[in-house]
Short mmCIF file of C-alpha atoms in Angstrom, two decimals:
data_model
loop_
_atom_site.label_atom_id
_atom_site.label_comp_id
_atom_site.label_asym_id
_atom_site.label_seq_id
_atom_site.Cartn_x
_atom_site.Cartn_y
_atom_site.Cartn_z
CA MET A 117 -20.68 -128.99 -95.47
CA ARG A 118 -17.34 -131.27 -94.34
CA LEU A 119 -16.22 -133.41 -96.40
CA HIS A 120 -16.75 -136.86 -95.00
CA THR A 121 -13.30 -138.89 -94.36
CA ALA A 122 -12.99 -141.79 -91.70
CA HIS A 123 -10.98 -140.50 -89.17
CA PRO A 124 -8.07 -139.21 -91.20
CA ILE A 125 -4.42 -139.94 -90.33
CA ARG A 126 -2.69 -137.20 -90.06
CA PRO A 127 1.09 -137.41 -91.76
CA THR A 128 4.04 -138.05 -90.40
CA THR A 129 6.63 -135.63 -90.77
CA CYS A 130 9.89 -138.04 -91.12
CA LEU A 131 9.86 -141.31 -92.82
CA ILE A 132 9.58 -144.31 -90.45
CA PRO A 133 11.55 -148.18 -90.41
CA LYS A 134 9.06 -150.60 -91.66
CA SER A 135 10.07 -153.88 -90.14
CA PRO A 136 8.17 -153.60 -87.48
CA ILE A 137 4.88 -153.95 -89.14
CA GLN A 138 3.74 -157.54 -88.99
CA ARG A 139 -0.11 -157.24 -90.54
CA PRO A 140 -0.66 -157.90 -94.09
CA GLN A 141 -0.93 -155.02 -96.82
CA TRP A 142 -5.12 -155.35 -96.65
CA GLN A 143 -5.24 -155.27 -92.93
CA ARG A 144 -3.37 -152.17 -92.93
CA ILE A 145 -5.32 -150.66 -95.00
CA ALA A 146 -9.27 -152.48 -94.14
CA SER A 147 -8.33 -150.51 -90.68
CA ARG A 148 -8.08 -147.22 -91.73
CA LEU A 149 -11.02 -147.50 -94.39
CA HIS A 150 -13.10 -149.10 -91.97
CA PRO A 151 -12.22 -147.68 -87.73
CA PRO A 152 -14.41 -149.49 -85.20
CA ASP A 153 -16.92 -147.38 -83.71
CA PRO A 154 -16.45 -145.85 -80.55
CA PRO A 155 -13.15 -144.37 -82.74
CA PRO A 156 -10.44 -145.92 -81.82
CA GLN A 157 -7.08 -143.83 -80.35
CA PRO A 158 -4.08 -142.40 -82.75
CA PRO A 159 -3.00 -144.69 -84.57
CA HIS A 160 1.26 -145.52 -83.57
CA PRO A 161 3.19 -143.26 -85.89
CA LEU A 162 4.47 -146.16 -87.76
CA LEU A 163 0.92 -146.93 -89.63
CA CYS A 164 1.18 -143.71 -90.66
CA ARG A 165 4.64 -144.73 -93.14
CA ARG A 166 2.92 -144.51 -96.29
CA CYS A 167 0.31 -141.60 -95.74
CA TYR A 168 3.51 -139.37 -95.35
CA ALA A 169 3.33 -140.09 -99.32
CA VAL A 170 0.01 -139.45 -99.60
CA SER A 171 -0.34 -135.80 -98.20
CA SER A 172 3.48 -135.15 -99.32
CA PRO A 173 3.66 -135.29 -103.65
CA ARG A 174 0.47 -134.28 -104.68
CA PRO A 175 -2.26 -131.67 -103.07
CA SER A 176 -5.67 -132.35 -101.41
CA ALA A 177 -8.63 -133.30 -103.16
CA VAL A 178 -9.91 -130.38 -100.51
CA SER A 179 -9.57 -126.83 -100.51
CA PRO A 180 -10.02 -124.70 -97.25
CA ASP A 181 -13.66 -124.07 -98.79
CA THR A 182 -14.22 -127.48 -100.03
CA PRO A 183 -17.72 -128.47 -99.96
CA THR A 184 -18.79 -132.22 -99.44
CA LEU A 185 -20.45 -135.07 -101.11
CA ALA A 186 -21.64 -136.90 -97.49
CA LYS A 187 -23.75 -139.91 -97.39
CA GLY A 188 -27.40 -139.79 -99.67
CA LYS A 189 -26.28 -135.90 -100.31
CA SER A 190 -26.29 -134.67 -103.52
CA HIS A 191 -23.87 -132.00 -105.69
CA GLY A 192 -27.54 -131.03 -107.28
CA GLY A 193 -28.31 -129.62 -110.77
CA GLY A 194 -25.92 -130.85 -112.37
CA GLU A 195 -23.47 -128.63 -112.43
CA ASN A 196 -20.11 -128.82 -110.70
CA PRO A 197 -19.20 -128.31 -107.40
CA ARG A 198 -17.03 -125.48 -106.14
CA TRP A 199 -14.87 -128.03 -104.31
CA PHE A 200 -14.39 -130.09 -107.65
CA ALA A 201 -14.19 -127.32 -110.48
CA PHE A 202 -11.15 -126.47 -107.44
CA LEU A 203 -9.91 -130.22 -107.87
CA ARG A 204 -9.92 -129.86 -111.71
CA GLN A 205 -7.85 -127.08 -111.85
CA GLU A 206 -5.03 -128.12 -110.04
CA MET A 207 -5.42 -130.91 -111.23
CA TYR A 208 -4.63 -129.35 -115.07
CA ALA A 209 -1.87 -127.49 -113.87
CA ARG A 210 0.06 -130.52 -112.64
CA LYS A 211 3.24 -131.09 -114.72
CA PHE A 212 5.14 -134.79 -114.74
CA ALA A 213 8.77 -134.87 -115.71
CA PRO A 214 9.26 -136.15 -118.57
CA LEU A 215 10.73 -139.77 -119.62
CA ARG A 216 13.81 -140.18 -121.70
CA SER A 217 14.96 -143.95 -122.80
CA ARG A 218 16.22 -146.27 -124.70
CA LEU A 219 14.10 -149.37 -125.59
CA ASP A 220 16.15 -151.31 -124.27
CA ALA A 221 15.76 -154.62 -125.40
CA GLY A 222 16.41 -157.26 -122.47
CA GLN A 223 12.92 -155.11 -121.61
CA GLU A 224 11.01 -156.84 -124.71
CA HIS A 225 12.73 -159.92 -124.13
CA ALA A 226 11.26 -160.49 -120.94
CA LEU A 227 8.05 -159.35 -121.76
CA ARG A 228 7.49 -162.40 -124.56
CA ALA A 229 9.35 -164.86 -122.22
CA THR A 230 6.10 -163.35 -119.82
CA LEU A 231 3.60 -164.05 -122.58
CA GLU A 232 5.09 -166.93 -124.34
CA ALA A 233 3.90 -169.94 -122.12
CA PHE A 234 0.34 -168.37 -122.42
CA LEU A 235 0.31 -168.03 -125.92
CA PRO A 236 0.09 -170.39 -129.66
CA GLU A 237 3.94 -171.20 -131.05
CA GLY A 238 5.26 -168.26 -133.10
CA TRP A 239 3.08 -165.70 -131.73
CA GLY A 240 5.89 -164.31 -129.89
CA GLU A 241 8.09 -164.01 -133.32
CA VAL A 242 8.32 -160.70 -134.87
CA GLY A 243 10.24 -160.11 -137.89
CA GLY A 244 12.82 -157.01 -136.99
CA ASN A 245 13.75 -154.58 -134.58
CA ILE A 246 10.58 -152.34 -134.18
CA LEU A 247 8.20 -152.63 -130.96
CA PRO A 248 5.43 -154.48 -130.89
CA PRO A 249 1.61 -152.39 -130.53
CA GLY A 250 0.86 -153.04 -126.77
CA HIS A 251 4.48 -154.15 -125.65
CA HIS A 252 5.54 -149.98 -125.69
CA LEU A 253 3.66 -150.36 -121.91
CA VAL A 254 6.12 -151.60 -120.29
CA TYR A 255 8.72 -148.66 -120.84
CA PHE A 256 8.33 -144.79 -119.68
CA ASN A 257 6.99 -146.34 -116.26
CA PRO A 258 7.69 -143.31 -113.75
CA ALA A 259 10.04 -144.89 -110.42
CA LEU A 260 9.09 -143.24 -107.07
CA SER A 261 10.28 -144.40 -104.21
CA GLU A 262 7.87 -146.78 -101.80
CA ASN A 263 7.34 -144.07 -99.85
CA LYS A 264 6.21 -142.22 -102.39
CA LEU A 265 3.07 -144.84 -103.01
CA LEU A 266 -0.69 -144.51 -101.83
CA PRO A 267 -1.20 -147.55 -99.48
CA ASP A 268 -2.38 -149.50 -102.15
CA GLY A 269 0.61 -149.64 -103.85
CA THR A 270 -0.09 -146.93 -106.81
CA ASP A 271 0.99 -143.52 -107.52
CA PRO A 272 -0.52 -140.61 -106.65
CA LEU A 273 0.60 -138.67 -110.37
CA GLN A 274 -2.79 -138.61 -111.56
CA SER A 275 -5.07 -138.98 -108.28
CA PRO A 276 -7.60 -136.64 -107.23
CA GLY A 277 -6.45 -137.52 -103.30
CA GLN A 278 -8.83 -138.14 -100.56
CA PRO A 279 -11.80 -139.21 -100.11
CA PHE A 280 -11.71 -141.04 -103.64
CA GLU A 281 -8.75 -143.59 -103.14
CA ARG A 282 -9.62 -146.89 -104.99
CA ARG A 283 -8.38 -146.74 -108.71
CA MET A 284 -9.07 -148.40 -112.02
CA TRP A 285 -8.39 -148.32 -115.32
CA ALA A 286 -11.51 -148.19 -116.99
CA GLY A 287 -9.95 -147.47 -120.84
CA GLY A 288 -8.67 -145.53 -124.09
CA LYS A 289 -6.99 -145.37 -126.81
CA ILE A 290 -3.64 -145.56 -128.85
CA ALA A 291 -3.23 -144.00 -132.02
CA PHE A 292 0.57 -144.77 -134.30
CA ALA A 293 2.07 -142.02 -136.84
CA ARG A 294 1.68 -143.47 -140.35
CA ASP A 295 4.89 -145.90 -141.11
CA HIS A 296 5.19 -146.68 -138.03
CA TRP A 297 6.33 -149.81 -138.24
CA ARG A 298 9.92 -148.82 -140.38
CA THR A 299 12.63 -148.36 -138.13
CA GLU A 300 13.32 -144.90 -139.15
CA VAL A 301 9.77 -143.77 -138.10
CA GLY A 302 9.33 -146.10 -135.79
CA LEU A 303 10.07 -147.43 -131.64
CA GLU A 304 13.40 -149.30 -132.46
CA VAL A 305 13.84 -151.90 -129.94
CA GLY A 306 17.29 -152.38 -129.13
CA GLY A 307 19.29 -149.09 -131.12
CA SER A 308 20.89 -146.07 -130.28
CA ALA A 309 17.34 -144.28 -130.53
CA GLU A 310 17.00 -142.24 -127.70
CA TYR A 311 12.79 -142.08 -126.73
CA VAL A 312 10.71 -138.67 -124.65
CA CYS A 313 7.74 -139.73 -123.86
CA VAL A 314 5.46 -136.56 -122.18
CA GLU A 315 2.39 -137.01 -120.45
CA ARG A 316 -0.23 -134.33 -119.39
CA ILE A 317 -4.16 -134.51 -117.55
CA LYS A 318 -5.93 -133.94 -120.30
CA LYS A 319 -8.99 -134.37 -118.66
CA VAL A 320 -10.86 -133.94 -115.68
CA ASP A 321 -14.69 -135.64 -115.21
CA MET A 322 -17.13 -136.28 -112.02
CA ARG A 323 -20.34 -138.59 -112.40
CA GLY A 324 -22.56 -139.53 -109.88
CA GLU A 325 -23.90 -137.52 -107.21
CA GLY A 326 -23.02 -138.52 -103.44
CA ASP A 327 -21.59 -141.44 -102.34
CA ASP A 328 -22.03 -143.14 -106.29
CA ALA A 329 -19.55 -140.17 -107.11
CA LYS A 330 -16.72 -141.08 -109.80
CA ILE A 331 -13.57 -139.04 -110.61
CA PHE A 332 -12.53 -140.06 -114.05
CA VAL A 333 -8.91 -138.68 -115.43
CA THR A 334 -7.77 -138.77 -119.35
CA ILE A 335 -3.93 -138.75 -119.35
CA GLU A 336 -2.56 -138.79 -123.14
CA ARG A 337 1.10 -139.94 -123.66
CA ARG A 338 2.44 -138.61 -126.13
CA VAL A 339 6.05 -140.74 -127.26
CA ALA A 340 9.13 -138.44 -129.66
CA ARG A 341 11.90 -139.93 -130.92
CA LEU A 342 14.87 -137.50 -129.91
CA SER A 343 17.08 -135.97 -132.64
CA GLU A 344 20.16 -136.95 -132.76
CA GLY A 345 22.33 -134.75 -130.40
CA GLU A 346 19.22 -133.27 -128.66
CA LYS A 347 20.11 -132.00 -125.78
CA ASP A 348 17.75 -129.76 -124.19
CA VAL A 349 14.72 -132.33 -123.76
CA GLU A 350 12.35 -130.19 -121.61
CA SER A 351 11.85 -127.66 -124.50
CA LEU A 352 10.82 -130.48 -126.34
CA ALA A 353 8.51 -131.71 -123.93
CA GLU A 354 7.11 -128.49 -123.36
CA ARG A 355 6.32 -128.14 -127.60
CA ILE A 356 5.16 -131.96 -127.13
CA ARG A 357 2.89 -130.83 -124.83
CA GLU A 358 1.06 -127.69 -126.34
CA GLU A 359 1.13 -129.70 -129.61
CA GLY A 360 -1.47 -132.18 -127.57
CA LYS A 361 -3.16 -129.17 -126.15
CA LYS A 362 -3.72 -127.38 -129.75
CA HIS A 363 -4.26 -130.16 -132.40
CA ASP A 364 -4.97 -134.32 -132.29
CA GLY A 365 -1.73 -135.06 -135.20
CA PHE A 366 1.12 -136.21 -134.10
CA GLY A 367 3.06 -133.57 -134.45
CA ASN A 368 6.91 -134.48 -133.28
CA ALA A 369 5.34 -137.61 -131.38
CA VAL A 370 5.40 -141.99 -132.84
CA LEU A 371 3.02 -143.02 -130.56
CA ILE A 372 -0.13 -141.12 -129.00
CA GLU A 373 -1.73 -143.08 -125.84
CA GLN A 374 -4.45 -141.92 -123.78
CA ARG A 375 -5.20 -143.61 -120.76
CA ILE A 376 -8.53 -143.45 -118.96
CA LEU A 377 -7.99 -143.82 -115.15
CA VAL A 378 -11.31 -143.82 -112.65
CA PHE A 379 -11.43 -142.70 -108.59
CA MET A 380 -14.39 -143.94 -106.64
CA ARG A 381 -14.60 -144.02 -102.41
CA GLY A 382 -13.65 -146.92 -100.28
CA ARG A 383 -15.89 -149.16 -99.98
CA THR A 384 -17.74 -149.58 -96.56
CA GLU A 385 -17.56 -153.45 -95.08
CA GLU A 386 -21.50 -154.12 -96.05
CA GLU A 387 -20.04 -152.60 -99.92
CA VAL A 388 -17.65 -155.38 -99.79
CA ARG A 389 -19.24 -158.41 -99.05
CA ARG A 390 -22.13 -157.43 -101.86
CA VAL A 391 -19.70 -156.85 -104.81
CA ARG A 392 -20.55 -159.15 -107.57
CA ASP A 393 -19.52 -159.67 -111.37
CA GLY A 394 -21.59 -156.70 -113.58
CA PRO A 395 -24.10 -157.76 -115.86
CA VAL A 396 -23.16 -159.66 -118.62
CA VAL A 397 -22.59 -158.47 -122.12
CA LEU A 398 -23.69 -161.18 -124.73
CA PRO A 399 -20.45 -161.30 -127.25
CA SER A 400 -20.87 -162.14 -130.99
CA ALA A 401 -19.43 -164.72 -132.52
CA PRO A 402 -15.60 -164.03 -133.44
CA SER A 403 -13.64 -165.07 -136.10
CA ILE A 404 -10.47 -165.06 -134.20
CA SER A 405 -10.35 -166.05 -130.79
CA HIS A 406 -7.32 -167.20 -128.17
CA THR A 407 -8.14 -169.10 -124.59
CA LEU A 408 -5.96 -168.89 -121.41
CA THR A 409 -5.95 -169.14 -118.30
CA PRO A 410 -4.12 -166.45 -116.19
CA THR A 411 -1.96 -167.21 -113.32
CA PRO A 412 -0.85 -165.44 -110.27
CA SER A 413 2.78 -165.38 -111.62
CA LEU A 414 1.81 -164.05 -114.87
CA LEU A 415 0.30 -161.22 -112.84
CA PHE A 416 3.28 -160.41 -111.40
CA ARG A 417 6.09 -160.62 -114.00
CA TYR A 418 3.23 -158.23 -116.01
CA SER A 419 4.04 -155.83 -112.29
CA ALA A 420 7.18 -156.08 -112.23
CA LEU A 421 7.47 -155.06 -115.92
CA THR A 422 5.48 -152.55 -115.96
CA PHE A 423 6.56 -151.00 -112.63
CA ASN A 424 3.25 -151.13 -111.09
CA ALA A 425 2.75 -152.20 -107.03
CA HIS A 426 -0.67 -152.01 -107.37
CA ALA A 427 -1.79 -154.24 -104.38
CA ILE A 428 -5.22 -155.61 -106.74
CA HIS A 429 -2.20 -157.79 -109.04
CA LEU A 430 -0.26 -158.87 -106.28
CA ASP A 431 -2.53 -159.35 -102.50
CA PRO A 432 -5.70 -161.59 -102.93
CA GLU A 433 -6.37 -160.74 -99.26
CA TYR A 434 -6.40 -156.76 -100.16
CA CYS A 435 -8.37 -157.63 -103.09
CA ARG A 436 -11.43 -160.21 -100.97
CA ASN A 437 -10.61 -158.01 -97.74
CA VAL A 438 -11.00 -154.15 -99.19
CA GLU A 439 -11.54 -154.28 -102.40
CA GLY A 440 -14.20 -157.30 -102.36
CA HIS A 441 -13.40 -159.42 -104.73
CA ARG A 442 -12.78 -162.64 -105.09
CA ASN A 443 -9.06 -162.82 -106.54
CA LEU A 444 -6.28 -160.78 -108.22
CA LEU A 445 -7.28 -158.81 -110.64
CA VAL A 446 -5.14 -158.55 -114.39
CA HIS A 447 -4.42 -155.45 -114.91
CA GLY A 448 -6.06 -153.51 -117.65
CA PRO A 449 -2.24 -152.83 -119.66
CA LEU A 450 -2.34 -156.32 -120.09
CA SER A 451 -5.41 -156.84 -121.62
CA LEU A 452 -4.61 -154.63 -123.87
CA THR A 453 -1.33 -155.80 -124.96
CA LEU A 454 -3.33 -159.43 -124.68
CA MET A 455 -5.88 -158.39 -128.24
CA LEU A 456 -2.49 -156.03 -129.85
CA THR A 457 -1.35 -159.14 -129.85
CA LEU A 458 -3.89 -160.95 -131.10
CA MET A 459 -4.64 -158.48 -133.62
CA SER A 460 -1.26 -158.46 -134.70
CA GLN A 461 -0.53 -162.03 -135.57
CA HIS A 462 -3.90 -162.65 -137.81
CA LEU A 463 -3.19 -160.07 -139.42
CA ARG A 464 0.80 -160.46 -140.94
CA THR A 465 -1.53 -163.91 -141.77
CA LEU A 466 -3.24 -161.69 -144.28
CA GLU A 467 -2.23 -161.62 -148.07
CA GLY A 468 -1.04 -158.59 -150.30
CA PRO A 469 0.46 -155.55 -148.99
CA ARG A 470 1.55 -155.26 -144.87
CA HIS A 471 -0.70 -154.98 -142.74
CA VAL A 472 -0.69 -153.73 -139.95
CA VAL A 473 -2.24 -152.19 -136.55
CA GLN A 474 -2.94 -148.55 -136.81
CA GLU A 475 -5.64 -147.51 -133.65
CA ILE A 476 -6.70 -149.43 -131.34
CA GLU A 477 -9.93 -147.71 -128.97
CA TYR A 478 -11.10 -149.88 -125.86
CA ARG A 479 -13.31 -150.05 -122.67
CA ASN A 480 -12.84 -152.07 -119.42
CA LEU A 481 -16.75 -153.73 -118.50
CA ALA A 482 -15.45 -156.27 -116.12
CA PRO A 483 -13.21 -157.67 -114.50
CA LEU A 484 -10.74 -160.74 -115.00
CA TYR A 485 -9.76 -162.83 -112.35
CA CYS A 486 -6.26 -164.61 -112.02
CA GLY A 487 -7.01 -168.58 -112.53
CA GLU A 488 -10.30 -168.72 -114.45
CA GLU A 489 -9.89 -168.81 -118.04
CA LEU A 490 -10.56 -165.92 -120.46
CA ARG A 491 -11.24 -165.90 -124.57
CA ILE A 492 -9.51 -163.37 -126.37
CA CYS A 493 -11.14 -162.72 -130.03
CA ALA A 494 -11.82 -160.41 -133.11
CA ARG A 495 -13.57 -160.11 -136.01
CA GLU A 496 -14.01 -158.07 -138.87
CA LYS A 497 -16.83 -155.43 -139.23
CA ARG A 498 -18.43 -154.53 -142.56
CA ILE A 499 -16.12 -152.03 -143.26
CA ALA A 500 -13.20 -153.36 -144.37
CA GLY A 501 -10.34 -153.24 -142.33
CA VAL A 502 -11.78 -152.10 -139.01
CA TYR A 503 -12.05 -155.13 -136.06
CA ASP A 504 -13.98 -155.60 -133.22
CA VAL A 505 -11.81 -157.14 -130.16
CA TRP A 506 -12.91 -158.46 -126.71
CA ILE A 507 -12.25 -160.32 -124.24
CA GLU A 508 -14.47 -162.99 -122.27
CA GLY A 509 -14.83 -163.28 -118.84
CA PRO A 510 -15.57 -168.01 -117.68
CA THR A 511 -18.98 -167.21 -118.00
CA GLY A 512 -18.84 -165.52 -121.33
CA GLY A 513 -19.79 -162.01 -121.34
CA VAL A 514 -17.46 -159.36 -122.41
CA ALA A 515 -15.13 -158.02 -120.04
CA VAL A 516 -13.24 -155.59 -122.14
CA LYS A 517 -14.54 -154.43 -125.06
CA GLY A 518 -13.03 -152.47 -128.07
CA THR A 519 -11.99 -151.24 -131.54
CA VAL A 520 -9.44 -151.67 -134.00
#
């Protein structure tokens, strides 16, 4: 069997100027995902400018003898097909350059300014020079040139390739080293300390069959402080990678994060028309909550701070006409930052010894949309020191759910 793709565009071997393109991004992507019948003539070379990046920085999901997950077909028996085993092996072998950085105080100030209007007065006031939980997400982001991005604005580093072209942030986990709130241990903002972020693909799974198949990619990121005078960053990065493969302990790391991304096939025009909200998960009554309404400016500024060009956060026409959503989507990392901000603020009000967030695990269950009210909630469980955290959408259903 052959892998079903919709009239693939052959990549060009040179970069083409972008200025002649006049159509919005969603129209260019939609025309490639849903070509008319009969098939069109080969596109003008200008339309290939981003496809150059799709094929160049990473291997395709297809090997020469790749079977398909064609419409209506199953990979059968619960076993992974041969092509997926090939893909998983290739993805495990990928190595990412370590990201080295001081934690610039200007970036932290910009994030606080971005969130300030959406939070109660005083929530952004954090004593000391340690990065608040969740604020690390605006650091250690790869800076690829635009011609290396995929057509939807995402980077190709963890992508399995065609036909799994739609990416969503499914959930994850963050764990902080013990005493991470102390300057000599934690993530120091505006100081002389340097840090390195080491990333690897930890797990690749496929769920579903045929056109419903989805590929889940678990990424592990470890952030460690560089020793004074440390010069061989590559050797340190390799040691940190090996630590992650051998055990779940911190080793040299100050912070360990797992991100779960899900990659899906592009939607047909009919599927775009049928997109609806997912099932409503009824929430519990919170003991702490805060309500806000995300705006286009908030999403744009957070995208800029995280160097994230994903069109689902920036282009409402793309969201409606290609992805089938009614408006811009709130970032998964932004939702995570808001939950951690709520919890950090609550813990600062508790009496006794210092209380800090040590770990959070969460899942994204349904989209949160720009311009629609959301409520960040938390409630302590019967186990002391453990909290349920969640975000409710405008209809009261749970969109994000986690445990701190």
